[in-house]
Amino acid sequence: MPTARQELLRLLAKKSFRLGEFKLSSGGTSDYYVDCRTTTLDARGSKLTGKVFLEEIRKRRWRAQAIGGLTMGADPIVVAVALTSGKINGFLVRKAEKQHGTGKRIEGFSEKGARVVIVDDVCTTGASTVQAIEAAREFGFEIVGVMCLVEREEANGRPSVEQAAAPAKFVSIFTASDVRSKHVPKKAKRTSQVFAVSASCEMCGKPAVTNVPRNRCAAHAM
């Protein structure tokens, strides 16, 4: 039986990985794209995401009180971990302060000095993760770890996040190479035989059942 991690990787490869030509947040282009939300918002994918992230948090012994990240890539991960753990709270970081009401940028859990883990779905340049780190620290959280679901391993993403997160560690659950290696392109459909409806067998004159490669009846089709 596959582990939760193995099953999540296969689901990402099936639901989230696409080949083609795509423009990235870095401004460059790529021959593939990973849309993690098609997995993290999937019923089964959400359960697996919560379990895998929670396992990693416990493995690292971060003793986190809350988990959060920049909306909206982090949103499904935050909810999945909170529900799976039953004790780790969730918070979301707005991209800018709200211009009405309380004007908060941090939504949800808001205990200053709390130990928190910052999460994101995909790390390319790392900009969204860095924004979340900076906002969380400005609010007063203690960041004990930073995690992303898929790291693209390009555009200086890891060094940028590691520098912003220090002394906290940055951990990626999977790399884009991991996901790509599990992706199996859809096979082209095989060309089926074209059956003759009214033709006659060229060998005996009986009704033909196929015209591939020639008009043949059932007895002479082989």
CSV table of C-alpha atoms in Angstrom, one decimal:
chain,number,residue,atom,x,y,z
A,1,MET,CA,0.0,0.0,0.0
A,2,PRO,CA,1.4,3.4,-1.0
A,3,THR,CA,2.3,5.9,1.8
A,4,ALA,CA,0.4,9.3,2.0
A,5,ARG,CA,3.5,10.9,0.5
A,6,GLN,CA,3.7,8.6,-2.5
A,7,GLU,CA,0.0,8.9,-3.1
A,8,LEU,CA,0.1,12.7,-3.0
A,9,LEU,CA,3.0,12.7,-5.4
A,10,ARG,CA,1.1,10.6,-7.9
A,11,LEU,CA,-2.0,12.8,-7.5
A,12,LEU,CA,0.1,15.9,-8.2
A,13,ALA,CA,1.6,14.3,-11.3
A,14,LYS,CA,-1.9,13.4,-12.5
A,15,LYS,CA,-3.9,16.5,-11.6
A,16,SER,CA,-1.4,19.3,-11.3
A,17,PHE,CA,1.4,18.8,-13.8
A,18,ARG,CA,0.9,20.1,-17.4
A,19,LEU,CA,3.3,20.1,-20.4
A,20,GLY,CA,3.2,23.0,-22.8
A,21,GLU,CA,4.5,26.6,-23.0
A,22,PHE,CA,3.8,28.7,-19.9
A,23,LYS,CA,4.8,32.1,-18.6
A,24,LEU,CA,6.1,32.1,-15.0
A,25,SER,CA,5.9,34.6,-12.2
A,26,SER,CA,9.7,35.1,-12.8
A,27,GLY,CA,8.9,36.5,-16.2
A,28,GLY,CA,10.5,33.6,-18.0
A,29,THR,CA,8.8,30.7,-19.8
A,30,SER,CA,8.7,27.0,-19.1
A,31,ASP,CA,7.7,23.8,-20.9
A,32,TYR,CA,5.7,22.7,-17.9
A,33,TYR,CA,3.4,24.1,-15.2
A,34,VAL,CA,2.4,22.8,-11.8
A,35,ASP,CA,-1.0,24.0,-10.6
A,36,CYS,CA,-1.0,22.6,-7.1
A,37,ARG,CA,-4.5,23.9,-6.3
A,38,THR,CA,-6.1,21.2,-8.5
A,39,THR,CA,-4.6,18.8,-6.0
A,40,THR,CA,-4.8,20.6,-2.7
A,41,LEU,CA,-8.5,21.5,-3.3
A,42,ASP,CA,-9.3,17.9,-4.4
A,43,ALA,CA,-11.2,15.9,-1.7
A,44,ARG,CA,-8.6,13.2,-1.5
A,45,GLY,CA,-5.7,15.6,-2.3
A,46,SER,CA,-6.7,17.8,0.7
A,47,LYS,CA,-6.6,14.9,3.1
A,48,LEU,CA,-3.2,13.8,1.8
A,49,THR,CA,-1.8,17.3,1.9
A,50,GLY,CA,-2.8,17.7,5.5
A,51,LYS,CA,-1.3,14.4,6.5
A,52,VAL,CA,2.0,14.9,4.7
A,53,PHE,CA,2.6,18.4,5.9
A,54,LEU,CA,1.7,17.4,9.5
A,55,GLU,CA,4.1,14.4,9.3
A,56,GLU,CA,6.9,16.7,8.2
A,57,ILE,CA,6.1,19.3,11.0
A,58,ARG,CA,6.2,16.5,13.6
A,59,LYS,CA,9.4,15.0,12.1
A,60,ARG,CA,11.1,18.4,12.4
A,61,ARG,CA,9.8,18.8,16.0
A,62,TRP,CA,8.8,22.4,15.3
A,63,ARG,CA,6.1,22.3,17.9
A,64,ALA,CA,4.1,24.8,15.9
A,65,GLN,CA,1.0,26.5,17.3
A,66,ALA,CA,-0.2,27.7,13.9
A,67,ILE,CA,0.4,27.4,10.2
A,68,GLY,CA,-0.1,30.1,7.6
A,69,GLY,CA,0.9,31.7,4.3
A,70,LEU,CA,0.1,34.2,1.6
A,71,THR,CA,-3.3,33.9,0.1
A,72,MET,CA,-4.3,32.1,-2.0
A,73,GLY,CA,-1.8,29.4,-2.7
A,74,ALA,CA,-1.4,28.6,1.0
A,75,ASP,CA,-5.1,28.6,1.8
A,76,PRO,CA,-6.0,25.0,1.1
A,77,ILE,CA,-2.8,23.8,2.8
A,78,VAL,CA,-3.5,25.8,5.9
A,79,VAL,CA,-7.0,24.5,6.2
A,80,ALA,CA,-5.9,20.9,5.5
A,81,VAL,CA,-3.3,20.9,8.2
A,82,ALA,CA,-5.5,22.6,10.8
A,83,LEU,CA,-8.3,20.0,10.2
A,84,THR,CA,-5.9,17.0,10.1
A,85,SER,CA,-4.0,18.1,13.3
A,86,GLY,CA,-7.0,19.2,15.3
A,87,LYS,CA,-4.7,21.4,17.3
A,88,ILE,CA,-2.5,23.5,14.9
A,89,ASN,CA,-4.4,26.7,14.1
A,90,GLY,CA,-4.4,28.5,10.8
A,91,PHE,CA,-3.9,32.1,9.6
A,92,LEU,CA,-3.7,33.7,6.2
A,93,VAL,CA,-1.6,36.6,5.0
A,94,ARG,CA,-3.3,39.2,2.8
A,95,LYS,CA,-1.2,40.6,-0.1
A,96,ALA,CA,-1.9,44.1,1.2
A,97,GLU,CA,-3.5,45.5,4.3
A,98,LYS,CA,-7.3,45.6,4.2
A,99,GLN,CA,-8.5,49.1,3.4
A,100,HIS,CA,-11.6,48.8,5.6
A,101,GLY,CA,-12.8,47.4,8.9
A,102,THR,CA,-9.8,46.5,11.2
A,103,GLY,CA,-7.3,47.0,8.4
A,104,LYS,CA,-5.6,43.7,9.3
A,105,ARG,CA,-3.1,41.9,7.0
A,106,ILE,CA,-3.1,38.7,9.1
A,107,GLU,CA,-6.4,36.8,9.2
A,108,GLY,CA,-7.3,34.0,11.6
A,109,PHE,CA,-4.9,33.0,14.4
A,110,SER,CA,-3.3,36.1,15.9
A,111,GLU,CA,-1.4,35.3,19.1
A,112,LYS,CA,1.8,37.4,19.1
A,113,GLY,CA,4.9,35.5,19.9
A,114,ALA,CA,3.4,32.2,18.8
A,115,ARG,CA,5.5,29.6,17.0
A,116,VAL,CA,4.3,29.3,13.4
A,117,VAL,CA,5.2,27.6,10.2
A,118,ILE,CA,4.9,29.5,6.9
A,119,VAL,CA,3.6,27.4,3.9
A,120,ASP,CA,3.2,27.9,0.2
A,121,ASP,CA,2.1,25.6,-2.7
A,122,VAL,CA,4.8,26.3,-5.3
A,123,CYS,CA,8.1,28.0,-4.9
A,124,THR,CA,9.5,29.6,-8.1
A,125,THR,CA,11.1,32.9,-7.3
A,126,GLY,CA,10.0,32.5,-3.7
A,127,ALA,CA,8.5,36.0,-3.7
A,128,SER,CA,5.1,35.0,-2.2
A,129,THR,CA,6.8,32.9,0.5
A,130,VAL,CA,9.1,35.8,1.4
A,131,GLN,CA,6.1,38.2,1.6
A,132,ALA,CA,4.4,35.9,4.1
A,133,ILE,CA,7.6,35.5,6.2
A,134,GLU,CA,8.0,39.3,6.4
A,135,ALA,CA,4.4,39.9,7.3
A,136,ALA,CA,4.4,37.2,9.9
A,137,ARG,CA,7.5,38.6,11.6
A,138,GLU,CA,6.2,42.1,11.4
A,139,PHE,CA,3.0,41.0,13.2
A,140,GLY,CA,5.0,39.4,15.9
A,141,PHE,CA,5.1,35.6,15.1
A,142,GLU,CA,8.1,33.4,15.8
A,143,ILE,CA,8.8,31.5,12.6
A,144,VAL,CA,10.1,28.0,13.3
A,145,GLY,CA,9.9,26.6,9.8
A,146,VAL,CA,9.0,27.3,6.2
A,147,MET,CA,7.5,24.7,3.8
A,148,CYS,CA,6.4,24.5,0.2
A,149,LEU,CA,4.6,21.7,-1.6
A,150,VAL,CA,6.5,21.8,-4.8
A,151,GLU,CA,9.9,23.6,-5.4
A,152,ARG,CA,10.7,24.4,-9.0
A,153,GLU,CA,14.5,24.6,-8.3
A,154,GLU,CA,15.0,27.7,-10.4
A,155,ALA,CA,14.8,31.5,-10.5
A,156,ASN,CA,16.9,31.7,-7.3
A,157,GLY,CA,13.8,30.7,-5.3
A,158,ARG,CA,15.5,28.6,-2.6
A,159,PRO,CA,18.3,31.0,-1.7
A,160,SER,CA,15.8,33.9,-1.5
A,161,VAL,CA,13.5,32.0,0.8
A,162,GLU,CA,16.3,30.6,2.9
A,163,GLN,CA,17.8,34.1,3.4
A,164,ALA,CA,14.4,35.5,4.5
A,165,ALA,CA,13.6,32.5,6.7
A,166,ALA,CA,16.9,32.2,8.6
A,167,PRO,CA,17.4,30.9,11.2
A,168,ALA,CA,14.3,28.9,10.4
A,169,LYS,CA,14.7,26.0,7.9
A,170,PHE,CA,13.1,25.9,4.5
A,171,VAL,CA,11.7,22.4,3.5
A,172,SER,CA,10.1,21.4,0.2
A,173,ILE,CA,7.9,18.3,0.2
A,174,PHE,CA,8.6,17.6,-3.5
A,175,THR,CA,10.6,19.2,-6.3
A,176,ALA,CA,9.2,19.8,-9.8
A,177,SER,CA,11.6,17.0,-11.0
A,178,ASP,CA,9.9,14.6,-8.6
A,179,VAL,CA,6.4,15.4,-10.0
A,180,ARG,CA,7.6,15.4,-13.6
A,181,SER,CA,9.1,12.0,-13.2
A,182,LYS,CA,5.7,10.6,-12.2
A,183,HIS,CA,3.8,12.3,-14.9
A,184,VAL,CA,2.7,10.0,-17.7
A,185,PRO,CA,1.5,11.8,-20.9
A,186,LYS,CA,-1.8,10.6,-22.2
A,187,LYS,CA,-1.2,8.0,-25.0
A,188,ALA,CA,-2.5,8.8,-28.4
A,189,LYS,CA,-5.6,6.8,-29.2
A,190,ARG,CA,-5.0,3.8,-31.4
A,191,THR,CA,-6.6,3.9,-34.8
A,192,SER,CA,-9.4,1.5,-34.8
A,193,GLN,CA,-10.4,-0.7,-37.8
A,194,VAL,CA,-12.9,0.8,-40.3
A,195,PHE,CA,-15.6,-1.7,-40.9
A,196,ALA,CA,-17.2,-2.0,-44.3
A,197,VAL,CA,-20.9,-1.9,-44.2
A,198,SER,CA,-22.0,-2.8,-47.7
A,199,ALA,CA,-18.8,-4.1,-49.4
A,200,SER,CA,-18.2,-7.7,-50.4
A,201,CYS,CA,-15.2,-9.9,-49.6
A,202,GLU,CA,-12.7,-9.8,-52.5
A,203,MET,CA,-11.9,-13.4,-51.9
A,204,CYS,CA,-15.4,-15.1,-51.8
A,205,GLY,CA,-18.1,-12.4,-52.4
A,206,LYS,CA,-19.6,-12.7,-48.9
A,207,PRO,CA,-20.4,-9.6,-46.9
A,208,ALA,CA,-17.2,-7.9,-45.7
A,209,VAL,CA,-16.7,-7.1,-42.0
A,210,THR,CA,-13.6,-5.0,-42.5
A,211,ASN,CA,-11.8,-3.0,-45.2
A,212,VAL,CA,-8.4,-3.0,-43.4
A,213,PRO,CA,-6.2,-3.6,-45.3
A,214,ARG,CA,-8.7,-4.9,-48.0
A,215,ASN,CA,-12.4,-5.9,-48.1
A,216,ARG,CA,-12.6,-9.2,-46.3
A,217,CYS,CA,-15.3,-11.4,-44.7
A,218,ALA,CA,-14.9,-12.9,-41.3
A,219,ALA,CA,-13.4,-16.1,-42.7
A,220,HIS,CA,-10.8,-14.2,-44.8
A,221,ALA,CA,-10.1,-11.3,-42.4
A,222,MET,CA,-6.9,-12.9,-41.1
